[in-house]
Amino acid sequence: MILVTGATGTLGSPTAELLRAAGYPVRSLSRRASDDPNSVVADLSTGAGLSDALVGVSTVVHLASGANARDSQQTRILLEALAAHPVEHLIFMSIVGVDKHAFAYYRDKNLSEQLIAASGVPHSILRATQFHSFLADLFRAQRWSPVTVVPSFTMQPVAVEEVAERLVEIVAASSAQRVADFAGPEQLPFRELAQQWNLAHGRRRPVWSLPLPGAVGRAFARGDHLSTLPGAGHNTFAQYAEHAAASR
Ligand SMILES: NC(=O)c1ccc[n+]([C@@H]2O[C@H](COP(=O)([O-])OP(=O)(O)OC[C@H]3O[C@@H](n4cnc5c(N)ncnc54)[C@H](OP(=O)(O)O)[C@@H]3O)[C@@H](O)[C@H]2O)c1
């Protein structure tokens, strides 16, 4: 049995679906109850329900991450539960560059990686760049604005479906600690990605790019969140934008 945390999320949904399509028995963990008999209710910020969720589980794909509870707190609580319910393989989704980036969320993600590495639990850690949908959310939030404002750095977005496919491969393999980063096929200025989005959606408006201040801004400007080209992903953001516009 494979337990997928964050199974209701952007990455968790296609991952659980692909795992089921590959024939694995999958249990989806969420804080919310559902009619799905294959789902289980648990809260990683308190540990409530976690012990029951882990019964009979051999692999955990840990994709949950919450804004209100720190990523490392959730990982710590999961590892405490795994001490009582050992598994053969824990797979953790992380982000490219977390070991050098100044962004607080990334630093905390790095702490999660360190906790897992020190836990003795057989594990694999996959880092990915930002998902296409992450950028799309930023552009959608500005759809009524006469200009699109973006930070003046480069991004290497990746298709979430391709990350999910990679996770399925990692589930099928033995634990490997850090595996190769998974990044999108192109490194492009945020400004150009916004122009691609606007073009696909038939919006003619200027794109302004502004520098982000402070250490976080410098880290993004340096490209600490980027992988090396070429990334393993194939699907481009322009393709994603065209598909999103066509399915409006
Ligand atoms: N988004 C990106 O661009 C990106 C890029 C690289 C890596 N990642 C990493 O990929 C992973 C998945 O990201 P995502 O964008 O798919 O996340 P998401 O869409 O925001 O989904 C977050 C998931 O976490 C679950 N969750 C949050 N708090 C929880 C708690 N206390 N207990 C149990 N479950 C909880 C939510 O489940 P319920 O609400 O159903 O409880 C939800 O399914 C994260 O580790 C993230 O850091 C994301």
CSV table of C-alpha atoms and ligand atoms in Angstrom, one decimal:
chain,number,residue,atom,x,y,z
A,1,MET,CA,0.0,0.0,0.0
A,2,ILE,CA,1.3,3.5,-1.0
A,3,LEU,CA,0.2,6.4,1.2
A,4,VAL,CA,0.2,9.7,-0.7
A,5,THR,CA,0.2,12.8,1.5
A,6,GLY,CA,-1.0,16.0,-0.2
A,7,ALA,CA,-3.0,13.7,-2.5
A,8,THR,CA,-5.6,16.5,-3.0
A,9,GLY,CA,-3.0,19.0,-4.1
A,10,THR,CA,-1.7,20.2,-7.5
A,11,LEU,CA,1.0,17.5,-7.6
A,12,GLY,CA,-0.7,14.9,-5.4
A,13,SER,CA,-3.8,14.5,-7.6
A,14,PRO,CA,-2.0,13.4,-10.8
A,15,THR,CA,0.5,11.4,-8.8
A,16,ALA,CA,-2.2,9.3,-7.0
A,17,GLU,CA,-4.0,8.9,-10.3
A,18,LEU,CA,-0.8,7.7,-12.1
A,19,LEU,CA,0.1,5.3,-9.3
A,20,ARG,CA,-3.4,3.8,-9.4
A,21,ALA,CA,-3.2,3.5,-13.2
A,22,ALA,CA,0.1,1.7,-12.8
A,23,GLY,CA,-1.7,-0.8,-10.6
A,24,TYR,CA,-0.5,0.2,-7.1
A,25,PRO,CA,-2.9,0.3,-4.2
A,26,VAL,CA,-3.0,3.9,-3.1
A,27,ARG,CA,-4.3,5.5,0.0
A,28,SER,CA,-4.8,9.3,-0.3
A,29,LEU,CA,-4.2,11.4,2.9
A,30,SER,CA,-6.1,14.6,3.4
A,31,ARG,CA,-7.4,16.7,6.3
A,32,ARG,CA,-10.8,16.6,4.7
A,33,ALA,CA,-13.1,13.6,4.7
A,34,SER,CA,-14.3,12.3,1.3
A,35,ASP,CA,-16.6,9.6,-0.1
A,36,ASP,CA,-13.5,7.9,-1.7
A,37,PRO,CA,-13.0,4.6,0.2
A,38,ASN,CA,-9.3,4.9,-0.6
A,39,SER,CA,-8.9,8.1,1.2
A,40,VAL,CA,-7.9,8.6,4.8
A,41,VAL,CA,-8.3,11.7,7.1
A,42,ALA,CA,-5.2,12.8,9.0
A,43,ASP,CA,-3.5,16.1,9.9
A,44,LEU,CA,0.2,16.3,9.6
A,45,SER,CA,0.4,19.5,11.7
A,46,THR,CA,-0.9,17.6,14.8
A,47,GLY,CA,-0.4,13.9,13.9
A,48,ALA,CA,-4.1,13.2,14.3
A,49,GLY,CA,-5.1,10.1,12.3
A,50,LEU,CA,-1.6,9.4,11.1
A,51,SER,CA,-1.1,6.2,12.9
A,52,ASP,CA,-4.2,4.7,11.4
A,53,ALA,CA,-3.3,6.1,8.0
A,54,LEU,CA,0.0,4.2,8.1
A,55,VAL,CA,-1.4,0.7,8.8
A,56,GLY,CA,-0.2,-1.7,6.1
A,57,VAL,CA,1.7,1.0,4.2
A,58,SER,CA,5.1,0.1,2.7
A,59,THR,CA,5.8,3.3,0.8
A,60,VAL,CA,5.0,7.0,1.6
A,61,VAL,CA,5.0,9.6,-1.0
A,62,HIS,CA,5.1,12.8,1.0
A,63,LEU,CA,3.8,15.7,-1.1
A,64,ALA,CA,1.8,17.6,1.6
A,65,SER,CA,3.0,21.0,2.4
A,66,GLY,CA,1.0,23.7,4.2
A,67,ALA,CA,1.2,27.5,4.4
A,68,ASN,CA,0.0,27.6,8.0
A,69,ALA,CA,2.1,24.8,9.4
A,70,ARG,CA,5.8,24.8,8.5
A,71,ASP,CA,6.9,22.1,6.1
A,72,SER,CA,9.6,20.8,8.5
A,73,GLN,CA,7.1,20.5,11.4
A,74,GLN,CA,4.9,18.3,9.2
A,75,THR,CA,7.9,16.2,8.1
A,76,ARG,CA,9.0,15.9,11.7
A,77,ILE,CA,5.6,14.6,12.8
A,78,LEU,CA,5.5,12.2,9.8
A,79,LEU,CA,8.9,10.8,10.8
A,80,GLU,CA,7.8,10.4,14.4
A,81,ALA,CA,4.9,8.3,13.2
A,82,LEU,CA,7.1,6.3,10.9
A,83,ALA,CA,9.3,5.3,13.9
A,84,ALA,CA,6.3,3.3,15.1
A,85,HIS,CA,5.2,2.2,11.6
A,86,PRO,CA,8.4,1.5,9.6
A,87,VAL,CA,8.1,1.7,5.8
A,88,GLU,CA,10.4,0.5,3.0
A,89,HIS,CA,10.5,3.8,1.2
A,90,LEU,CA,9.7,7.4,1.9
A,91,ILE,CA,9.7,9.7,-1.1
A,92,PHE,CA,9.9,13.4,-0.5
A,93,MET,CA,9.1,16.2,-2.9
A,94,SER,CA,11.4,19.2,-2.6
A,95,ILE,CA,12.4,22.2,-4.6
A,96,VAL,CA,15.6,22.9,-6.7
A,97,GLY,CA,18.1,25.1,-4.8
A,98,VAL,CA,16.7,24.8,-1.3
A,99,ASP,CA,20.2,24.2,0.1
A,100,LYS,CA,21.4,27.6,-1.0
A,101,HIS,CA,18.3,29.8,-1.3
A,102,ALA,CA,17.4,32.6,1.1
A,103,PHE,CA,13.6,32.2,0.7
A,104,ALA,CA,12.2,31.1,4.1
A,105,TYR,CA,9.9,28.4,2.7
A,106,TYR,CA,12.9,27.0,0.8
A,107,ARG,CA,15.1,27.1,3.8
A,108,ASP,CA,12.4,25.2,5.8
A,109,LYS,CA,12.1,22.7,2.9
A,110,ASN,CA,15.9,22.1,3.2
A,111,LEU,CA,15.4,21.4,6.9
A,112,SER,CA,12.8,18.8,6.0
A,113,GLU,CA,15.4,17.2,3.7
A,114,GLN,CA,17.9,17.1,6.5
A,115,LEU,CA,15.5,15.6,8.9
A,116,ILE,CA,14.7,12.8,6.4
A,117,ALA,CA,18.3,12.2,5.6
A,118,ALA,CA,19.1,11.9,9.3
A,119,SER,CA,16.1,9.7,10.2
A,120,GLY,CA,17.4,6.4,9.0
A,121,VAL,CA,14.2,5.8,7.0
A,122,PRO,CA,15.1,4.5,3.5
A,123,HIS,CA,14.2,7.5,1.3
A,124,SER,CA,14.4,9.3,-2.0
A,125,ILE,CA,14.3,13.0,-2.3
A,126,LEU,CA,13.3,14.6,-5.6
A,127,ARG,CA,13.7,18.4,-6.2
A,128,ALA,CA,11.7,20.1,-8.9
A,129,THR,CA,11.5,23.6,-10.2
A,130,GLN,CA,8.3,25.6,-10.0
A,131,PHE,CA,5.2,24.1,-11.6
A,132,HIS,CA,3.5,25.8,-14.6
A,133,SER,CA,0.4,26.3,-12.5
A,134,PHE,CA,2.4,28.3,-9.9
A,135,LEU,CA,3.1,31.0,-12.6
A,136,ALA,CA,-0.4,30.7,-14.0
A,137,ASP,CA,-1.9,31.6,-10.6
A,138,LEU,CA,0.2,34.7,-10.5
A,139,PHE,CA,-0.9,35.8,-14.0
A,140,ARG,CA,-4.6,34.9,-13.4
A,141,ALA,CA,-4.6,37.1,-10.3
A,142,GLN,CA,-3.7,40.0,-12.5
A,143,ARG,CA,-6.2,39.3,-15.3
A,144,TRP,CA,-8.1,42.5,-14.7
A,145,SER,CA,-5.0,44.7,-14.4
A,146,PRO,CA,-4.0,46.9,-17.4
A,147,VAL,CA,-0.4,45.7,-16.9
A,148,THR,CA,1.1,42.4,-15.8
A,149,VAL,CA,3.8,42.9,-13.1
A,150,VAL,CA,6.4,40.2,-12.6
A,151,PRO,CA,9.8,39.9,-10.8
A,152,SER,CA,12.8,40.5,-13.0
A,153,PHE,CA,14.4,37.1,-12.7
A,154,THR,CA,14.5,33.9,-14.8
A,155,MET,CA,12.3,30.9,-14.2
A,156,GLN,CA,12.5,27.2,-15.4
A,157,PRO,CA,8.9,26.0,-14.9
A,158,VAL,CA,8.0,22.4,-15.2
A,159,ALA,CA,4.8,20.5,-16.0
A,160,VAL,CA,3.3,18.9,-12.9
A,161,GLU,CA,2.2,15.8,-14.8
A,162,GLU,CA,5.9,15.1,-15.8
A,163,VAL,CA,6.9,15.5,-12.1
A,164,ALA,CA,4.1,13.0,-11.2
A,165,GLU,CA,5.4,10.6,-13.8
A,166,ARG,CA,8.9,10.9,-12.4
A,167,LEU,CA,7.5,10.1,-8.9
A,168,VAL,CA,5.9,6.9,-10.2
A,169,GLU,CA,9.4,5.9,-11.5
A,170,ILE,CA,10.9,6.6,-8.1
A,171,VAL,CA,8.2,4.5,-6.4
A,172,ALA,CA,9.1,1.6,-8.6
A,173,ALA,CA,12.8,1.9,-7.8
A,174,SER,CA,14.7,1.4,-4.5
A,175,SER,CA,15.5,4.2,-2.1
A,176,ALA,CA,18.2,6.4,-3.5
A,177,GLN,CA,18.6,9.4,-1.2
A,178,ARG,CA,18.9,12.5,-3.4
A,179,VAL,CA,17.9,11.7,-7.0
A,180,ALA,CA,18.6,14.0,-10.0
A,181,ASP,CA,16.7,17.3,-10.0
A,182,PHE,CA,13.7,17.5,-12.3
A,183,ALA,CA,13.4,20.9,-14.1
A,184,GLY,CA,11.5,22.3,-17.0
A,185,PRO,CA,13.0,22.4,-20.5
A,186,GLU,CA,13.6,26.2,-20.7
A,187,GLN,CA,15.0,28.9,-18.6
A,188,LEU,CA,13.2,32.1,-19.6
A,189,PRO,CA,12.8,35.6,-18.1
A,190,PHE,CA,9.5,35.8,-16.0
A,191,ARG,CA,8.6,38.7,-18.3
A,192,GLU,CA,8.7,36.4,-21.4
A,193,LEU,CA,6.6,33.8,-19.6
A,194,ALA,CA,4.0,36.5,-18.8
A,195,GLN,CA,4.0,37.5,-22.5
A,196,GLN,CA,3.4,33.9,-23.5
A,197,TRP,CA,0.5,33.7,-21.1
A,198,ASN,CA,-1.0,37.0,-22.3
A,199,LEU,CA,-0.5,36.1,-26.0
A,200,ALA,CA,-2.2,32.7,-25.5
A,201,HIS,CA,-5.1,34.4,-23.7
A,202,GLY,CA,-5.5,37.1,-26.4
A,203,ARG,CA,-4.5,39.9,-23.9
A,204,ARG,CA,-2.5,42.8,-25.3
A,205,ARG,CA,-1.0,44.6,-22.4
A,206,PRO,CA,2.5,45.6,-21.2
A,207,VAL,CA,4.5,43.4,-18.9
A,208,TRP,CA,6.6,45.3,-16.3
A,209,SER,CA,9.4,43.4,-14.5
A,210,LEU,CA,10.6,44.7,-11.1
A,211,PRO,CA,13.5,43.5,-9.0
A,212,LEU,CA,12.8,41.8,-5.7
A,213,PRO,CA,14.5,43.5,-2.8
A,214,GLY,CA,16.8,41.9,-0.2
A,215,ALA,CA,18.6,38.6,0.2
A,216,VAL,CA,15.6,36.7,-1.3
A,217,GLY,CA,15.6,38.9,-4.4
A,218,ARG,CA,19.4,38.5,-4.8
A,219,ALA,CA,19.0,34.7,-4.5
A,220,PHE,CA,16.3,34.6,-7.3
A,221,ALA,CA,18.4,37.1,-9.4
A,222,ARG,CA,21.4,34.7,-9.1
A,223,GLY,CA,19.2,31.8,-10.2
A,224,ASP,CA,19.6,29.8,-7.0
A,225,HIS,CA,16.2,28.2,-7.9
A,226,LEU,CA,17.3,27.1,-11.3
A,227,SER,CA,18.6,23.8,-12.5
A,228,THR,CA,21.1,23.2,-15.3
A,229,LEU,CA,19.9,23.2,-18.8
A,230,PRO,CA,18.5,21.1,-20.4
A,231,GLY,CA,15.9,20.1,-17.8
A,232,ALA,CA,14.4,16.7,-17.9
A,233,GLY,CA,10.9,18.0,-18.6
A,234,HIS,CA,9.7,18.3,-22.1
A,235,ASN,CA,6.5,20.4,-21.9
A,236,THR,CA,7.0,24.1,-22.3
A,237,PHE,CA,5.1,26.9,-20.5
A,238,ALA,CA,3.9,28.2,-23.9
A,239,GLN,CA,2.2,24.9,-24.5
A,240,TYR,CA,0.7,24.9,-21.1
A,241,ALA,CA,-0.6,28.5,-21.6
A,242,GLU,CA,-2.2,27.6,-25.0
A,243,HIS,CA,-3.9,24.5,-23.4
A,244,ALA,CA,-5.1,26.6,-20.4
A,245,ALA,CA,-6.5,29.3,-22.8
A,246,ALA,CA,-8.2,26.7,-25.0
A,247,SER,CA,-9.9,24.9,-22.0
A,248,ARG,CA,-11.2,28.2,-20.4
B,1,LIG,N1,4.0,24.4,-6.5
B,1,LIG,C1,5.2,24.3,-7.0
B,1,LIG,O1,5.6,25.1,-7.9
B,1,LIG,C2,6.2,23.3,-6.5
B,1,LIG,C3,7.5,23.2,-7.1
B,1,LIG,C4,8.4,22.3,-6.6
B,1,LIG,C5,8.1,21.5,-5.5
B,1,LIG,N2,6.9,21.7,-4.9
B,1,LIG,C6,6.5,20.8,-3.7
B,1,LIG,O2,5.6,19.9,-4.1
B,1,LIG,C7,4.7,19.5,-3.1
B,1,LIG,C8,3.3,19.6,-3.5
B,1,LIG,O3,3.0,21.0,-3.8
B,1,LIG,P1,1.6,21.4,-4.4
B,1,LIG,O4,1.8,22.7,-5.2
B,1,LIG,O5,1.0,20.2,-5.1
B,1,LIG,O6,0.8,21.7,-3.1
B,1,LIG,P2,-0.7,22.1,-2.9
B,1,LIG,O7,-1.4,22.1,-4.2
B,1,LIG,O8,-0.7,23.5,-2.2
B,1,LIG,O9,-1.3,21.0,-2.0
B,1,LIG,C9,-0.9,21.0,-0.7
B,1,LIG,C10,-1.4,19.6,-0.1
B,1,LIG,O10,-0.9,19.5,1.2
B,1,LIG,C11,-1.9,19.0,2.0
B,1,LIG,N3,-1.8,19.5,3.4
B,1,LIG,C12,-1.5,20.7,3.8
B,1,LIG,N4,-1.4,20.8,5.1
B,1,LIG,C13,-1.7,19.6,5.6
B,1,LIG,C14,-1.7,19.0,6.9
B,1,LIG,N5,-1.6,19.7,8.0
B,1,LIG,N6,-2.0,17.7,7.0
B,1,LIG,C15,-2.2,16.9,5.9
B,1,LIG,N7,-2.2,17.4,4.6
B,1,LIG,C16,-1.9,18.7,4.5
B,1,LIG,C17,-3.2,19.5,1.4
B,1,LIG,O11,-4.3,18.5,1.7
B,1,LIG,P3,-5.7,18.9,2.3
B,1,LIG,O12,-5.9,20.4,2.1
B,1,LIG,O13,-6.6,18.0,1.5
B,1,LIG,O14,-5.6,18.5,3.7
B,1,LIG,C18,-2.9,19.5,-0.1
B,1,LIG,O15,-3.2,18.3,-0.7
B,1,LIG,C19,5.1,20.4,-1.9
B,1,LIG,O16,6.0,19.7,-1.1
B,1,LIG,C20,5.8,21.6,-2.6
B,1,LIG,O17,6.8,22.2,-1.7
B,1,LIG,C21,5.9,22.6,-5.3
